[in-house]
Amino acid sequence: MRSSFLTAALALLGCSKAAPLEKRAALTQVTNFGSNPTNTLMYIYVPTKLAANPPIIVAIHYCQGTAQAYYQGSPYAQLADQYGFIVIYPQSPYSGTCWDVSSKASLTHNGGGDSNSIANMVTYALSKHNGDTAKVFVTGSSSGAMMTNVMAATYPELFAAATAYSGVPAGCFVSSSGQVDAWNSTCASGKVNATPQYWTNVVKNMYQGYTGSRPRFQVYHGSIDTTLYPPNYNESVKEWTGVFGYNYLAPQTRKANFPHSGYTTDIWGVTTANPLGTVQGIYALNVGHTVPING
Ligand SMILES: *[C@@H]1O[C@H](CO)[C@@H](O)[C@H](O)[C@H]1NC(C)=O
Ligand SMILES: *[C@@H]1O[C@H](CO)[C@@H](O)[C@H](O)[C@H]1NC(C)=O
């Protein structure tokens, strides 16, 4: 009696005793994604129920992080199960596992740095899974947020939008001696203060001659961040409002206590066709270096 009830229930759920539940998709390493100048590791999460032309999110870990840690510590894989998109989790090849956001190679389109390796992962996944080239996104936390800024600057043609949690502007963590994967304490401590025009030139020089579209950009930063100090918030906002030609001192919309109590969201570039705007700055009062991911 009980067993036949169970059989009926399983049948209703589309299961049978003979065929066990299909194993849920898992984080998987991809080793042959194409040219990989810095030996960056590629991990991918492809949900069981994949959309026909799946969007792709590149989710980039923090220093001392791994693909596995960011996979477990961020909401993207669960959301991928729900919506059918793909997540790429790149993993830094360096000891300390911060990203190279300091060398000329990584700060240049097709320059042979980490950014180049990550761009090749995107191209591979788009082709392998028939991905939607108009819906490729990049995000990351801390060092991964720095890399998000760098990806948006060096590969603007690949991404529709970018979200950086507690990073620094692209080109802020440079190494004057050209060192790969260098720490830049001037930038980290918030002592770099430049004009929007300066940052705009920094971004444009990373991919000279490029005139196509650029990803919408969202900057999150906490007001009591003592790893990458809060002035990096304004510098990042100056960078992306500058690139799009908005006045960073005059956001079009300001929302208090949004998306959470104590957060302030400033938005530039709102139009009827683009109600969420083109640049968003989200400043989190009394939040430290770890701004919770708003999946
Ligand atoms: C740190 O970055 C700034 C630019 O953001 C640069 O002027 C400075 O030279 C860099 N520091 C080192 C030690 O390379
Ligand atoms: C950012 O710039 C604005 C305008 O100058 C200023 O009011 C604000 O205090 C700055 N925020 C930070 C975190 O430095």
Tab-separated table of C-alpha atoms and ligand atoms in Angstrom:
chain	number	residue	atom	x	y	z
A	1	MET	CA	0.000	0.000	0.000
A	2	ARG	CA	2.649	2.456	1.077
A	3	SER	CA	4.931	1.416	-1.726
A	4	SER	CA	2.259	1.820	-4.400
A	5	PHE	CA	1.425	5.256	-2.982
A	6	LEU	CA	5.099	6.176	-3.272
A	7	THR	CA	5.219	4.865	-6.824
A	8	ALA	CA	2.174	6.961	-7.738
A	9	ALA	CA	3.668	10.033	-6.073
A	10	LEU	CA	6.965	9.561	-7.902
A	11	ALA	CA	5.112	9.062	-11.171
A	12	LEU	CA	3.314	12.354	-10.577
A	13	LEU	CA	6.710	13.988	-10.117
A	14	GLY	CA	7.872	12.482	-13.378
A	15	CYS	CA	10.184	9.990	-11.680
A	16	SER	CA	10.215	6.229	-11.550
A	17	LYS	CA	11.950	3.737	-9.309
A	18	ALA	CA	13.943	2.397	-12.267
A	19	ALA	CA	15.406	5.755	-13.281
A	20	PRO	CA	16.818	7.640	-10.288
A	21	LEU	CA	16.514	11.413	-10.146
A	22	GLU	CA	18.861	13.038	-12.607
A	23	LYS	CA	21.881	14.340	-10.778
A	24	ARG	CA	21.812	18.120	-10.409
A	25	ALA	CA	24.372	19.955	-12.535
A	26	ALA	CA	27.721	20.447	-10.818
A	27	LEU	CA	30.638	22.825	-10.942
A	28	THR	CA	32.900	21.437	-13.664
A	29	GLN	CA	36.372	22.351	-14.801
A	30	VAL	CA	36.938	23.079	-18.499
A	31	THR	CA	40.529	22.680	-19.632
A	32	ASN	CA	40.317	23.220	-23.391
A	33	PHE	CA	38.565	26.549	-23.774
A	34	GLY	CA	41.101	28.002	-26.185
A	35	SER	CA	44.070	30.286	-25.772
A	36	ASN	CA	44.873	30.737	-22.089
A	37	PRO	CA	47.923	32.993	-21.840
A	38	THR	CA	48.023	33.130	-18.023
A	39	ASN	CA	46.893	29.570	-17.196
A	40	THR	CA	43.771	30.878	-15.527
A	41	LEU	CA	41.440	28.040	-14.524
A	42	MET	CA	37.948	27.822	-15.967
A	43	TYR	CA	35.006	26.321	-14.099
A	44	ILE	CA	31.481	26.309	-15.418
A	45	TYR	CA	28.022	25.657	-14.036
A	46	VAL	CA	25.487	24.530	-16.622
A	47	PRO	CA	22.086	23.906	-15.034
A	48	THR	CA	20.096	20.815	-15.924
A	49	LYS	CA	17.305	22.949	-17.367
A	50	LEU	CA	19.258	25.159	-19.732
A	51	ALA	CA	17.535	27.988	-21.636
A	52	ALA	CA	17.554	27.670	-25.440
A	53	ASN	CA	19.965	30.575	-25.937
A	54	PRO	CA	21.320	30.802	-22.442
A	55	PRO	CA	22.606	34.067	-21.022
A	56	ILE	CA	26.026	33.827	-19.358
A	57	ILE	CA	27.254	35.322	-16.113
A	58	VAL	CA	30.978	35.466	-15.361
A	59	ALA	CA	31.359	35.438	-11.561
A	60	ILE	CA	34.844	36.328	-10.329
A	61	HIS	CA	36.166	35.434	-6.884
A	62	TYR	CA	37.932	37.609	-4.292
A	63	CYS	CA	41.585	37.287	-3.152
A	64	GLN	CA	42.287	33.897	-1.546
A	65	GLY	CA	39.091	32.714	-3.141
A	66	THR	CA	38.521	29.914	-5.596
A	67	ALA	CA	35.919	29.108	-8.202
A	68	GLN	CA	34.466	26.555	-5.772
A	69	ALA	CA	34.267	29.072	-2.927
A	70	TYR	CA	32.507	31.673	-5.061
A	71	TYR	CA	30.202	29.019	-6.490
A	72	GLN	CA	29.166	28.081	-2.960
A	73	GLY	CA	29.214	31.577	-1.502
A	74	SER	CA	27.196	33.409	-4.172
A	75	PRO	CA	23.605	32.915	-5.336
A	76	TYR	CA	24.306	32.523	-9.067
A	77	ALA	CA	24.168	28.733	-9.352
A	78	GLN	CA	20.759	28.567	-7.625
A	79	LEU	CA	19.534	31.385	-9.853
A	80	ALA	CA	20.911	29.496	-12.860
A	81	ASP	CA	18.781	26.489	-11.837
A	82	GLN	CA	15.785	28.802	-11.724
A	83	TYR	CA	16.392	30.802	-14.926
A	84	GLY	CA	18.473	28.472	-17.118
A	85	PHE	CA	21.578	30.622	-17.605
A	86	ILE	CA	25.213	29.533	-17.437
A	87	VAL	CA	27.755	30.683	-14.861
A	88	ILE	CA	31.492	30.790	-15.577
A	89	TYR	CA	33.703	30.883	-12.483
A	90	PRO	CA	37.274	31.732	-13.486
A	91	GLN	CA	40.005	30.950	-10.955
A	92	SER	CA	43.155	33.000	-10.534
A	93	PRO	CA	46.445	31.196	-11.282
A	94	TYR	CA	48.539	33.128	-8.726
A	95	SER	CA	49.575	32.297	-5.190
A	96	GLY	CA	47.382	34.414	-2.939
A	97	THR	CA	44.884	34.054	-5.805
A	98	CYS	CA	44.218	37.740	-6.362
A	99	TRP	CA	43.636	38.728	-9.984
A	100	ASP	CA	46.153	40.482	-12.164
A	101	VAL	CA	44.689	43.952	-12.510
A	102	SER	CA	48.091	45.671	-12.485
A	103	SER	CA	50.046	44.584	-15.583
A	104	LYS	CA	49.816	46.225	-18.976
A	105	ALA	CA	48.975	42.792	-20.418
A	106	SER	CA	45.823	42.370	-18.335
A	107	LEU	CA	44.867	46.021	-18.755
A	108	THR	CA	44.870	45.757	-22.559
A	109	HIS	CA	42.329	44.256	-24.967
A	110	ASN	CA	43.892	41.032	-26.290
A	111	GLY	CA	46.995	41.863	-24.265
A	112	GLY	CA	47.694	38.307	-23.149
A	113	GLY	CA	46.757	38.780	-19.480
A	114	ASP	CA	44.059	37.332	-17.201
A	115	SER	CA	41.425	39.480	-18.894
A	116	ASN	CA	42.314	37.836	-22.205
A	117	SER	CA	41.979	34.335	-20.715
A	118	ILE	CA	38.583	35.169	-19.179
A	119	ALA	CA	37.346	36.687	-22.463
A	120	ASN	CA	38.303	33.441	-24.205
A	121	MET	CA	36.234	31.472	-21.660
A	122	VAL	CA	33.220	33.588	-22.593
A	123	THR	CA	33.746	33.057	-26.324
A	124	TYR	CA	34.111	29.316	-25.758
A	125	ALA	CA	30.945	29.032	-23.641
A	126	LEU	CA	28.897	31.130	-26.077
A	127	SER	CA	29.820	28.848	-28.936
A	128	LYS	CA	29.643	25.544	-27.053
A	129	HIS	CA	26.207	26.211	-25.531
A	130	ASN	CA	24.699	28.456	-28.209
A	131	GLY	CA	24.692	31.328	-25.728
A	132	ASP	CA	22.966	34.677	-26.165
A	133	THR	CA	25.726	37.134	-27.132
A	134	ALA	CA	23.464	40.028	-26.094
A	135	LYS	CA	23.129	38.683	-22.539
A	136	VAL	CA	26.620	38.189	-21.186
A	137	PHE	CA	27.294	39.710	-17.773
A	138	VAL	CA	30.288	40.019	-15.482
A	139	THR	CA	30.401	40.399	-11.717
A	140	GLY	CA	32.762	39.852	-8.831
A	141	SER	CA	33.721	40.740	-5.281
A	142	SER	CA	36.829	42.608	-4.098
A	143	SER	CA	39.699	41.470	-6.369
A	144	GLY	CA	36.952	39.965	-8.540
A	145	ALA	CA	35.267	43.385	-8.582
A	146	MET	CA	38.543	44.958	-9.710
A	147	MET	CA	38.628	42.335	-12.453
A	148	THR	CA	34.992	43.124	-13.313
A	149	ASN	CA	36.026	46.737	-13.912
A	150	VAL	CA	38.953	45.523	-16.022
A	151	MET	CA	36.782	43.144	-18.080
A	152	ALA	CA	34.275	45.930	-18.769
A	153	ALA	CA	37.110	48.206	-19.875
A	154	THR	CA	39.124	45.705	-21.933
A	155	TYR	CA	36.267	43.667	-23.478
A	156	PRO	CA	33.325	46.101	-23.728
A	157	GLU	CA	32.034	44.280	-26.818
A	158	LEU	CA	31.423	41.071	-24.842
A	159	PHE	CA	29.338	42.355	-21.936
A	160	ALA	CA	25.852	43.833	-21.613
A	161	ALA	CA	26.287	44.801	-17.965
A	162	ALA	CA	28.693	44.551	-15.037
A	163	THR	CA	28.268	44.585	-11.259
A	164	ALA	CA	31.269	45.214	-9.009
A	165	TYR	CA	31.092	44.577	-5.241
A	166	SER	CA	33.782	46.500	-3.353
A	167	GLY	CA	36.403	46.971	-6.040
A	168	VAL	CA	38.470	49.795	-7.493
A	169	PRO	CA	38.269	51.490	-10.912
A	170	ALA	CA	39.919	49.808	-13.888
A	171	GLY	CA	43.464	51.150	-14.057
A	172	CYS	CA	43.663	52.183	-10.376
A	173	PHE	CA	45.654	49.145	-9.235
A	174	VAL	CA	48.390	49.635	-11.821
A	175	SER	CA	51.984	48.722	-11.151
A	176	SER	CA	54.419	51.423	-12.267
A	177	SER	CA	57.036	48.689	-12.782
A	178	GLY	CA	54.637	46.553	-14.806
A	179	GLN	CA	54.422	43.831	-12.144
A	180	VAL	CA	51.829	41.113	-12.641
A	181	ASP	CA	49.254	40.644	-9.852
A	182	ALA	CA	50.699	43.524	-7.783
A	183	TRP	CA	49.051	45.107	-4.742
A	184	ASN	CA	48.669	48.890	-4.986
A	185	SER	CA	48.307	50.384	-1.526
A	186	THR	CA	47.840	53.940	-2.813
A	187	CYS	CA	44.696	52.842	-4.605
A	188	ALA	CA	43.569	50.388	-1.913
A	189	SER	CA	43.782	53.058	0.800
A	190	GLY	CA	41.683	55.451	-1.237
A	191	LYS	CA	44.422	57.981	-1.991
A	192	VAL	CA	43.895	58.054	-5.738
A	193	ASN	CA	41.664	60.991	-6.593
A	194	ALA	CA	41.287	61.716	-10.300
A	195	THR	CA	38.867	63.474	-12.613
A	196	PRO	CA	36.177	61.686	-14.614
A	197	GLN	CA	38.132	62.675	-17.742
A	198	TYR	CA	41.263	60.974	-16.409
A	199	TRP	CA	39.383	57.716	-15.746
A	200	THR	CA	37.601	57.919	-19.084
A	201	ASN	CA	40.959	58.109	-20.855
A	202	VAL	CA	42.291	55.213	-18.774
A	203	VAL	CA	39.371	53.032	-19.887
A	204	LYS	CA	39.507	54.103	-23.534
A	205	ASN	CA	43.262	53.473	-23.702
A	206	MET	CA	42.722	49.848	-22.691
A	207	TYR	CA	41.018	49.205	-26.016
A	208	GLN	CA	42.173	51.894	-28.387
A	209	GLY	CA	40.010	52.653	-31.380
A	210	TYR	CA	36.950	50.884	-29.948
A	211	THR	CA	33.738	52.780	-30.691
A	212	GLY	CA	31.051	50.145	-30.017
A	213	SER	CA	28.673	49.774	-27.096
A	214	ARG	CA	29.844	49.410	-23.515
A	215	PRO	CA	28.352	47.468	-20.607
A	216	ARG	CA	26.003	49.178	-18.199
A	217	PHE	CA	27.825	49.386	-14.891
A	218	GLN	CA	26.749	48.950	-11.269
A	219	VAL	CA	29.108	49.812	-8.399
A	220	TYR	CA	28.462	48.585	-4.842
A	221	HIS	CA	30.669	49.772	-1.971
A	222	GLY	CA	30.471	49.830	1.815
A	223	SER	CA	31.093	53.039	3.776
A	224	ILE	CA	33.324	51.394	6.394
A	225	ASP	CA	35.454	49.285	4.039
A	226	THR	CA	39.001	49.183	5.414
A	227	THR	CA	40.429	46.872	2.722
A	228	LEU	CA	39.587	48.961	-0.337
A	229	TYR	CA	38.714	52.298	1.208
A	230	PRO	CA	35.435	54.111	0.398
A	231	PRO	CA	36.940	56.769	-1.932
A	232	ASN	CA	37.176	53.916	-4.439
A	233	TYR	CA	33.393	54.175	-4.670
A	234	ASN	CA	33.469	57.699	-6.064
A	235	GLU	CA	36.465	56.967	-8.278
A	236	SER	CA	34.641	53.975	-9.805
A	237	VAL	CA	31.478	56.010	-10.317
A	238	LYS	CA	33.541	58.821	-11.880
A	239	GLU	CA	35.094	56.280	-14.215
A	240	TRP	CA	31.880	54.833	-15.601
A	241	THR	CA	29.792	58.013	-15.604
A	242	GLY	CA	32.769	59.589	-17.377
A	243	VAL	CA	32.887	56.861	-20.005
A	244	PHE	CA	29.191	57.362	-20.736
A	245	GLY	CA	29.409	61.158	-20.557
A	246	TYR	CA	27.242	61.743	-17.456
A	247	ASN	CA	27.957	64.277	-14.730
A	248	TYR	CA	28.857	62.197	-11.688
A	249	LEU	CA	27.849	64.998	-9.340
A	250	ALA	CA	24.319	65.026	-10.775
A	251	PRO	CA	22.711	61.583	-10.732
A	252	GLN	CA	19.352	61.552	-12.439
A	253	THR	CA	17.710	59.570	-9.681
A	254	ARG	CA	18.617	59.091	-6.032
A	255	LYS	CA	16.854	56.399	-4.040
A	256	ALA	CA	17.339	56.443	-0.287
A	257	ASN	CA	17.217	53.119	1.578
A	258	PHE	CA	17.383	51.162	-1.664
A	259	PRO	CA	17.913	48.241	-2.248
A	260	HIS	CA	18.259	47.905	1.545
A	261	SER	CA	17.862	50.147	4.549
A	262	GLY	CA	20.919	52.415	4.827
A	263	TYR	CA	21.908	51.999	1.175
A	264	THR	CA	21.724	54.912	-1.262
A	265	THR	CA	21.343	54.222	-4.973
A	266	ASP	CA	22.314	56.875	-7.514
A	267	ILE	CA	21.363	56.317	-11.152
A	268	TRP	CA	22.553	57.933	-14.358
A	269	GLY	CA	21.220	57.523	-17.885
A	270	VAL	CA	17.579	56.643	-17.239
A	271	THR	CA	15.415	56.674	-20.368
A	272	THR	CA	12.042	55.122	-21.165
A	273	ALA	CA	13.851	52.380	-23.075
A	274	ASN	CA	16.352	51.944	-20.238
A	275	PRO	CA	14.446	52.454	-16.973
A	276	LEU	CA	17.232	51.013	-14.791
A	277	GLY	CA	19.722	53.494	-16.187
A	278	THR	CA	23.226	52.954	-17.513
A	279	VAL	CA	25.336	53.570	-14.421
A	280	GLN	CA	24.249	52.805	-10.868
A	281	GLY	CA	26.220	53.640	-7.745
A	282	ILE	CA	25.070	51.889	-4.588
A	283	TYR	CA	26.683	53.101	-1.391
A	284	ALA	CA	26.051	50.971	1.683
A	285	LEU	CA	26.165	52.861	4.949
A	286	ASN	CA	27.952	51.076	7.792
A	287	VAL	CA	28.796	48.075	5.621
A	288	GLY	CA	32.404	46.886	5.494
A	289	HIS	CA	34.374	45.202	2.740
A	290	THR	CA	31.897	42.355	2.287
A	291	VAL	CA	28.819	43.848	0.705
A	292	PRO	CA	26.261	41.045	0.503
A	293	ILE	CA	25.607	39.930	-3.068
A	294	ASN	CA	22.217	41.108	-4.316
A	295	GLY	CA	21.549	38.205	-6.675
B	1	LIG	C1	49.385	52.696	-7.860
B	1	LIG	O1	48.416	53.185	-8.762
B	1	LIG	C2	48.514	54.578	-9.049
B	1	LIG	C3	47.396	54.914	-10.009
B	1	LIG	O2	46.174	54.496	-9.557
B	1	LIG	C4	49.863	54.868	-9.663
B	1	LIG	O3	49.985	56.260	-9.868
B	1	LIG	C5	50.990	54.365	-8.771
B	1	LIG	O4	52.222	54.521	-9.437
B	1	LIG	C6	50.783	52.896	-8.455
B	1	LIG	N1	51.777	52.461	-7.452
B	1	LIG	C7	52.769	51.625	-7.734
B	1	LIG	C8	53.691	51.279	-6.607
B	1	LIG	O5	52.978	51.138	-8.826
B	2	LIG	C1	31.713	61.235	-3.212
B	2	LIG	O1	31.640	62.510	-3.796
B	2	LIG	C2	30.575	63.305	-3.322
B	2	LIG	C3	30.541	64.565	-4.141
B	2	LIG	O2	31.785	65.216	-4.092
B	2	LIG	C4	30.753	63.541	-1.846
B	2	LIG	O3	29.671	64.291	-1.350
B	2	LIG	C5	30.830	62.207	-1.113
B	2	LIG	O4	31.119	62.396	0.237
B	2	LIG	C6	31.901	61.331	-1.719
B	2	LIG	N1	31.807	60.000	-1.135
B	2	LIG	C7	32.858	59.310	-0.723
B	2	LIG	C8	32.579	57.955	-0.200
B	2	LIG	O5	34.002	59.723	-0.773
